[in-house]
CSV table of C-alpha atoms in Angstrom, one decimal:
chain,number,residue,atom,x,y,z
A,11,MET,CA,76.7,47.0,136.5
A,12,LEU,CA,74.8,47.8,139.8
A,13,GLY,CA,75.8,51.5,139.6
A,14,LYS,CA,74.7,51.8,135.8
A,15,ILE,CA,71.4,50.2,136.7
A,16,HIS,CA,70.9,53.0,139.5
A,17,LEU,CA,71.7,55.5,136.7
A,18,LEU,CA,69.2,53.9,134.4
A,19,GLU,CA,66.7,54.5,137.2
A,20,GLY,CA,67.9,58.0,137.6
A,21,ASP,CA,68.8,57.5,141.3
A,22,LEU,CA,72.2,59.4,141.4
A,23,ASP,CA,72.5,59.1,145.2
A,24,LYS,CA,72.5,55.2,145.2
A,25,ALA,CA,74.6,55.2,142.1
A,26,ILE,CA,77.4,57.4,144.0
A,27,GLU,CA,77.4,55.1,147.0
A,28,ILE,CA,78.0,51.9,144.8
A,29,TYR,CA,80.8,53.8,143.0
A,30,LYS,CA,82.2,55.0,146.2
A,31,LYS,CA,82.5,51.2,147.2
A,32,ALA,CA,83.7,50.3,143.9
A,33,VAL,CA,86.6,52.9,144.0
A,34,GLU,CA,87.5,51.5,147.5
A,35,PHE,CA,88.0,48.1,146.0
A,36,SER,CA,89.9,49.4,143.0
A,37,PRO,CA,91.4,52.8,143.7
A,38,GLU,CA,93.5,52.9,140.5
A,39,ASN,CA,90.4,52.2,138.0
A,40,THR,CA,90.3,55.1,135.9
A,41,ASP,CA,86.8,54.5,134.6
A,42,LEU,CA,85.3,54.1,138.1
A,43,LEU,CA,86.9,57.4,139.1
A,44,THR,CA,86.0,59.2,136.1
A,45,THR,CA,82.4,58.3,136.6
A,46,LEU,CA,82.3,59.0,140.2
A,47,GLY,CA,83.6,62.5,139.3
A,48,LEU,CA,81.0,63.0,136.7
A,49,LEU,CA,78.3,62.2,139.0
A,50,TYR,CA,79.6,64.7,141.5
A,51,LEU,CA,80.1,67.0,138.9
A,52,GLN,CA,76.4,66.6,137.8
A,53,LEU,CA,75.3,67.2,141.4
A,54,GLY,CA,77.4,70.4,141.8
A,55,VAL,CA,79.8,69.1,144.2
A,56,TYR,CA,82.7,70.6,142.4
A,57,GLN,CA,85.3,69.9,144.9
A,58,LYS,CA,84.8,66.0,145.1
A,59,ALA,CA,84.4,65.9,141.3
A,60,PHE,CA,87.7,67.7,140.6
A,61,GLU,CA,89.3,65.2,143.2
A,62,HIS,CA,88.1,62.2,141.6
A,63,LEU,CA,88.8,63.4,138.1
A,64,GLY,CA,92.3,64.4,139.2
A,65,ASN,CA,92.9,61.1,140.5
A,66,ALA,CA,91.8,59.5,137.2
A,67,LEU,CA,94.2,61.8,135.2
A,68,THR,CA,97.1,60.9,137.5
A,69,TYR,CA,96.7,57.3,136.6
A,70,ASP,CA,95.8,58.0,133.2
A,71,PRO,CA,96.9,61.4,131.7
A,72,ALA,CA,95.2,60.6,128.4
A,73,ASN,CA,91.8,59.6,129.9
A,74,TYR,CA,89.7,61.7,127.4
A,75,LYS,CA,86.5,61.3,129.6
A,76,ALA,CA,88.1,62.9,132.6
A,77,ILE,CA,89.9,65.6,130.4
A,78,LEU,CA,86.5,66.4,128.8
A,79,ALA,CA,84.8,66.6,132.3
A,80,ALA,CA,87.6,68.8,133.7
A,81,GLY,CA,87.5,71.1,130.7
A,82,SER,CA,83.6,71.4,131.1
A,83,MET,CA,84.0,72.4,134.8
A,84,MET,CA,86.7,75.1,134.0
A,85,GLN,CA,84.3,76.3,131.1
A,86,THR,CA,81.3,76.4,133.7
A,87,HIS,CA,83.6,78.8,135.7
A,88,GLY,CA,84.3,81.0,132.7
A,89,ASP,CA,88.0,79.8,132.3
A,90,PHE,CA,87.5,79.4,128.3
A,91,ASP,CA,91.2,79.5,127.5
A,92,VAL,CA,92.2,76.9,129.9
A,93,ALA,CA,89.2,74.7,129.0
A,94,LEU,CA,90.0,75.0,125.1
A,95,THR,CA,93.6,73.7,126.1
A,96,LYS,CA,92.0,70.6,127.6
A,97,TYR,CA,89.6,70.3,124.7
A,98,ARG,CA,92.5,70.2,122.1
A,99,VAL,CA,93.9,67.0,123.8
A,100,VAL,CA,90.5,65.4,123.6
A,101,ALA,CA,90.1,66.3,119.8
A,102,CYS,CA,93.1,64.1,119.0
A,103,ALA,CA,91.5,61.1,120.8
A,104,ILE,CA,87.8,61.7,120.0
A,105,PRO,CA,87.6,64.2,117.0
A,106,GLU,CA,83.9,63.2,116.3
A,107,SER,CA,82.7,63.6,119.7
A,108,PRO,CA,79.3,65.8,119.8
A,109,PRO,CA,79.8,67.0,123.3
A,110,LEU,CA,83.4,68.0,122.6
A,111,TRP,CA,82.3,70.3,119.6
A,112,ASN,CA,79.4,71.7,121.5
A,113,ASN,CA,81.5,72.7,124.4
A,114,ILE,CA,84.3,74.1,122.1
A,115,GLY,CA,81.6,76.1,120.5
A,116,MET,CA,80.5,77.6,123.9
A,117,CYS,CA,84.1,78.3,124.7
A,118,PHE,CA,84.3,80.3,121.4
A,119,PHE,CA,81.2,82.2,122.3
A,120,GLY,CA,82.4,83.1,125.6
A,121,LYS,CA,85.6,84.5,124.0
A,122,LYS,CA,83.3,86.3,121.4
A,123,LYS,CA,84.5,84.6,118.4
A,124,TYR,CA,81.0,84.0,117.0
A,125,VAL,CA,81.7,82.5,113.4
A,126,ALA,CA,84.2,79.9,115.1
A,127,ALA,CA,81.3,79.2,117.6
A,128,ILE,CA,78.6,78.5,115.2
A,129,SER,CA,80.9,76.4,113.1
A,130,CYS,CA,81.8,74.0,116.1
A,131,LEU,CA,77.8,74.1,116.8
A,132,LYS,CA,77.1,73.0,113.5
A,133,ARG,CA,79.6,70.3,113.4
A,134,ALA,CA,78.2,69.1,116.8
A,135,ASN,CA,74.7,69.1,115.3
A,136,TYR,CA,75.8,67.2,112.2
A,137,LEU,CA,77.5,64.5,114.4
A,138,ALA,CA,74.5,64.4,116.8
A,139,PRO,CA,71.2,65.6,115.0
A,140,PHE,CA,68.9,64.3,117.7
A,141,ASP,CA,70.8,65.9,120.6
A,142,TRP,CA,68.4,68.4,122.2
A,143,LYS,CA,71.0,70.5,123.9
A,144,ILE,CA,72.8,71.2,120.6
A,145,LEU,CA,69.5,72.3,119.1
A,146,TYR,CA,68.8,74.4,122.1
A,147,ASN,CA,72.2,76.0,121.7
A,148,LEU,CA,71.6,76.7,117.9
A,149,GLY,CA,68.1,78.3,118.8
A,150,LEU,CA,69.9,80.6,121.4
A,151,VAL,CA,72.6,81.4,118.9
A,152,HIS,CA,69.9,82.5,116.3
A,153,LEU,CA,67.8,84.4,118.8
A,154,THR,CA,70.9,86.4,119.9
A,155,MET,CA,71.6,87.2,116.2
A,156,GLN,CA,68.0,88.4,115.8
A,157,GLN,CA,67.4,85.7,113.3
A,158,TYR,CA,64.0,84.5,114.5
A,159,ALA,CA,63.0,82.2,111.8
A,160,SER,CA,66.2,80.0,112.3
A,161,ALA,CA,65.6,80.2,116.0
A,162,PHE,CA,62.1,78.8,115.8
A,163,HIS,CA,63.3,76.0,113.5
A,164,PHE,CA,66.0,74.8,116.2
A,165,LEU,CA,63.9,75.3,119.2
A,166,SER,CA,61.0,73.5,117.6
A,167,ALA,CA,63.3,70.7,116.9
A,168,ALA,CA,64.6,70.6,120.4
A,169,ILE,CA,61.1,70.8,121.9
A,170,ASN,CA,60.2,67.7,119.8
A,171,PHE,CA,62.9,66.0,121.7
A,172,GLN,CA,62.4,67.6,125.1
A,173,PRO,CA,58.8,68.4,125.4
A,174,LYS,CA,58.7,69.0,129.3
A,175,MET,CA,61.1,71.8,129.4
A,176,GLY,CA,59.4,75.2,130.0
A,177,GLU,CA,62.4,77.5,128.9
A,178,LEU,CA,62.3,76.0,125.5
A,179,TYR,CA,58.6,77.1,125.1
A,180,MET,CA,59.7,80.7,126.4
A,181,LEU,CA,62.3,80.9,124.0
A,182,LEU,CA,60.0,79.8,121.2
A,183,ALA,CA,57.6,82.3,122.3
A,184,VAL,CA,60.2,84.8,122.0
A,185,ALA,CA,61.0,83.9,118.5
A,186,LEU,CA,57.3,83.9,117.6
A,187,THR,CA,56.8,87.4,119.1
A,188,ASN,CA,59.5,88.8,116.9
A,189,LEU,CA,57.9,87.0,113.9
A,190,GLU,CA,54.7,88.8,114.9
A,191,ASP,CA,52.8,85.7,115.5
A,192,THR,CA,51.4,86.8,118.9
A,193,GLU,CA,48.6,84.1,119.4
A,194,ASN,CA,51.0,81.3,119.0
A,195,ALA,CA,53.5,83.1,121.2
A,196,LYS,CA,50.8,83.5,123.9
A,197,ARG,CA,50.2,79.7,123.7
A,198,ALA,CA,54.0,79.0,124.0
A,199,TYR,CA,54.1,81.2,127.0
A,200,ALA,CA,51.1,79.4,128.7
A,201,GLU,CA,52.7,76.1,128.0
A,202,ALA,CA,56.2,77.4,129.7
A,203,VAL,CA,54.3,78.7,132.6
A,204,ARG,CA,52.3,75.5,133.0
A,205,LEU,CA,55.8,73.4,132.8
A,206,ASP,CA,58.0,75.5,134.9
A,207,LYS,CA,56.9,76.4,138.3
A,208,CYS,CA,60.1,77.9,139.8
A,209,ASN,CA,61.7,80.3,137.0
A,210,PRO,CA,60.3,83.8,137.5
A,211,LEU,CA,61.6,84.9,133.9
A,212,VAL,CA,58.9,82.9,132.4
A,213,ASN,CA,56.2,85.1,134.1
A,214,LEU,CA,58.2,88.2,133.4
A,215,ASN,CA,58.5,87.6,129.8
A,216,TYR,CA,54.9,86.6,129.4
A,217,ALA,CA,53.9,89.7,131.5
A,218,VAL,CA,55.8,92.0,128.9
A,219,LEU,CA,54.1,90.4,125.9
A,220,LEU,CA,50.6,90.6,127.5
A,221,TYR,CA,51.4,94.3,128.5
A,222,ASN,CA,52.5,95.2,125.0
A,223,GLN,CA,49.2,93.7,123.8
A,224,GLY,CA,47.2,95.9,126.1
A,225,GLU,CA,46.1,92.9,128.2
A,226,LYS,CA,47.1,94.8,131.6
A,227,LYS,CA,45.0,92.3,133.8
A,228,GLY,CA,46.6,89.3,132.4
A,229,ALA,CA,50.0,91.2,132.8
A,230,LEU,CA,49.5,92.0,136.3
A,231,ALA,CA,48.6,88.3,137.2
A,232,GLN,CA,51.9,87.1,135.5
A,233,TYR,CA,53.8,90.0,137.3
A,234,GLN,CA,52.5,89.0,140.7
A,235,GLU,CA,53.3,85.4,140.0
A,236,MET,CA,56.9,86.4,139.2
A,237,GLU,CA,57.1,88.1,142.3
A,238,LYS,CA,56.0,85.0,144.4
A,239,LYS,CA,58.8,82.9,142.6
A,240,VAL,CA,61.5,85.9,143.3
A,241,ASN,CA,60.7,85.7,146.9
A,242,PHE,CA,60.9,82.0,147.1
A,243,LEU,CA,64.1,81.9,145.2
A,244,LYS,CA,65.6,84.7,147.3
A,245,ASP,CA,64.9,82.9,150.4
A,246,ASN,CA,65.9,79.4,149.3
A,247,SER,CA,68.6,79.6,146.8
A,248,PRO,CA,72.0,81.6,146.2
A,249,LEU,CA,71.0,83.2,142.9
A,250,GLU,CA,71.9,86.8,142.1
A,251,PHE,CA,69.4,88.5,139.7
A,252,ASP,CA,70.9,90.5,136.9
A,253,SER,CA,70.6,94.3,137.0
A,254,GLU,CA,68.9,94.4,133.6
A,255,MET,CA,66.3,91.9,134.7
A,256,VAL,CA,65.7,94.0,137.7
A,257,GLU,CA,65.4,97.1,135.6
A,258,MET,CA,62.9,95.4,133.4
A,259,ALA,CA,60.6,94.1,136.0
A,260,GLN,CA,60.8,97.7,137.8
A,261,LYS,CA,59.9,99.1,134.3
A,262,LEU,CA,57.0,96.8,134.1
A,263,GLY,CA,56.0,97.3,137.6
A,264,ALA,CA,55.8,101.1,137.2
A,265,ALA,CA,53.7,100.7,134.0
A,266,LEU,CA,51.3,98.4,135.9
A,267,GLN,CA,51.3,100.7,139.0
A,268,VAL,CA,52.7,97.8,141.4
A,269,GLY,CA,56.3,98.6,141.4
A,270,GLU,CA,56.7,99.7,144.9
A,271,ALA,CA,56.9,96.3,146.6
A,272,LEU,CA,59.7,94.8,144.4
A,273,VAL,CA,61.6,92.0,146.0
A,274,TRP,CA,65.0,92.1,144.6
A,275,THR,CA,67.0,93.9,147.3
A,276,LYS,CA,69.2,91.3,148.8
A,277,PRO,CA,70.8,89.2,146.2
A,278,VAL,CA,73.4,86.7,147.4
A,279,LYS,CA,76.5,86.6,145.6
A,280,ASP,CA,77.5,82.8,145.2
A,281,LEU,CA,76.5,81.6,141.9
A,282,LYS,CA,75.8,84.0,139.4
A,283,SER,CA,72.5,83.3,137.3
A,284,LYS,CA,73.0,85.8,134.7
A,285,HIS,CA,69.6,86.9,133.3
A,286,ARG,CA,69.9,89.0,130.1
A,287,THR,CA,67.4,91.5,129.0
A,288,ASN,CA,67.1,93.3,125.7
A,289,SER,CA,64.7,96.4,125.9
A,290,ALA,CA,64.6,99.5,124.0
A,291,ASN,CA,62.2,101.5,126.0
A,292,LYS,CA,63.2,104.7,127.7
A,293,SER,CA,59.8,105.3,129.2
A,294,ALA,CA,57.6,102.2,130.1
A,295,LEU,CA,54.7,104.4,130.6
A,296,GLN,CA,54.9,106.0,127.1
A,297,GLN,CA,56.5,103.4,124.9
A,298,PRO,CA,55.7,99.4,124.6
A,299,LEU,CA,58.0,97.4,126.7
A,300,GLY,CA,61.0,96.3,124.6
A,301,SER,CA,60.9,92.9,122.9
A,302,ASN,CA,63.1,90.5,124.8
A,303,GLN,CA,65.9,88.5,123.3
A,304,ALA,CA,67.8,85.7,124.9
A,305,LEU,CA,71.3,85.6,125.5
A,306,GLY,CA,72.8,82.2,126.8
A,307,GLN,CA,75.3,82.0,129.5
A,308,ALA,CA,78.0,79.3,129.3
A,309,MET,CA,76.7,76.3,131.2
A,310,SER,CA,77.8,72.8,131.6
A,311,SER,CA,75.1,70.3,131.7
A,312,ALA,CA,77.6,67.5,133.0
A,313,ALA,CA,78.0,69.6,136.0
A,314,ALA,CA,74.1,70.1,136.4
A,315,TYR,CA,74.9,73.9,136.4
A,316,ARG,CA,72.1,74.4,134.1
A,317,LYS,CA,71.7,78.0,133.4
A,318,LEU,CA,69.3,77.8,130.8
A,319,PRO,CA,68.6,81.1,129.3
A,320,SER,CA,65.1,82.5,128.7
A,321,GLY,CA,63.2,84.9,126.4
A,322,VAL,CA,63.2,88.5,127.4
A,323,VAL,CA,65.7,87.6,130.1
A,324,GLY,CA,67.5,84.5,130.6
A,325,GLY,CA,66.9,82.1,133.2
A,326,ALA,CA,68.4,79.4,135.3
A,327,GLN,CA,66.8,76.0,135.7
A,328,LEU,CA,67.0,74.8,139.0
A,329,THR,CA,66.3,71.2,138.5
A,330,LYS,CA,69.1,68.4,138.0
A,331,PRO,CA,68.1,66.0,135.0
A,332,PRO,CA,68.5,62.3,135.4
A,333,SER,CA,71.2,61.5,132.9
A,334,LEU,CA,74.1,58.7,132.4
A,335,PRO,CA,77.2,61.0,132.8
A,336,LEU,CA,79.4,58.7,130.9
A,337,GLU,CA,80.5,61.8,128.7
A,338,PRO,CA,80.2,65.3,130.0
A,339,GLU,CA,76.9,66.6,128.5
A,340,PRO,CA,77.1,69.7,126.3
A,341,THR,CA,77.1,73.5,127.3
A,342,VAL,CA,74.2,75.8,126.6
A,343,GLU,CA,74.8,79.2,125.4
A,344,ALA,CA,74.2,81.6,122.6
A,345,SER,CA,76.4,82.7,119.8
A,346,PRO,CA,75.9,84.2,116.2
A,347,THR,CA,75.8,82.5,112.9
A,348,GLU,CA,77.7,82.7,109.5
A,349,ALA,CA,77.2,85.9,107.3
A,350,SER,CA,75.3,83.6,104.6
A,351,GLU,CA,72.6,82.8,107.0
A,352,GLN,CA,72.3,86.3,108.2
A,353,LYS,CA,71.6,87.4,104.7
A,354,LYS,CA,69.1,84.7,104.2
A,355,GLU,CA,67.1,85.8,107.4
A,356,LYS,CA,67.3,89.5,106.4
């Protein structure tokens, strides 16, 4: 109970200390082992997480929380088939679990089985209509499929439940840009910049929009802010910048005539933060910079491995949310929708 109180206060470190003591007294208590494993998973300490979850499954092979957490960890690292095998076991025990169906949907997306992915996501949304992560996923799905009105719908709903997340406003701005509502897109970008102080992709997306609108002074300011954030990330975190993101930044830098001092030269290859960019321009100086779309990369929030994609180029959120990891939290990714919805949007 003391551990739960620390979790309610968002103090993960103290909660872990309490649960470690509890496991010493009750080394075969699968609930304690699973909870401790989930806490380590949320902090990104994968080795200890796997150790405790494995111990829990040794004592209770049918422990669905531990199985779901283990599958979530495998999914985080791209082992979609293995994760799906784990999820099949969980589905027999808790067929109405929203995180389960959300994670299954993301696995199918990773396997490029888009119809199955959207079906699972819709089921997760039906089971938990107020879960902002599922709404976020659905927004990414529709953005990826270029169904911008539906994307706006789901992202707006997600913002109502999670109004302090900059990436949500950035994705909303991408949808608005493609719906040709430039003024509201600028407002959304401005809010994203205000809320997110570490993600350079917010500034890059905003700069592209401003450049395409002919506001070169504002675009230059955002570009310079983006460079500051990239320098900071390069020095302080093991993120690798995707080549498409670098290419877009270089095109924008060339267009703004500030492209000689780019800062992308020494990526560290530990954790891949896959930032995706969709741009259709061949000459940045002659054509408008491409409208950017979001592609989500599979992520397990339970592991606090929060790769939250972003507008022009998907971004990685670097903060860890306070949460009660009694179940692995859902994953975030993008995938397509059913053909009927495609026809409606068209």
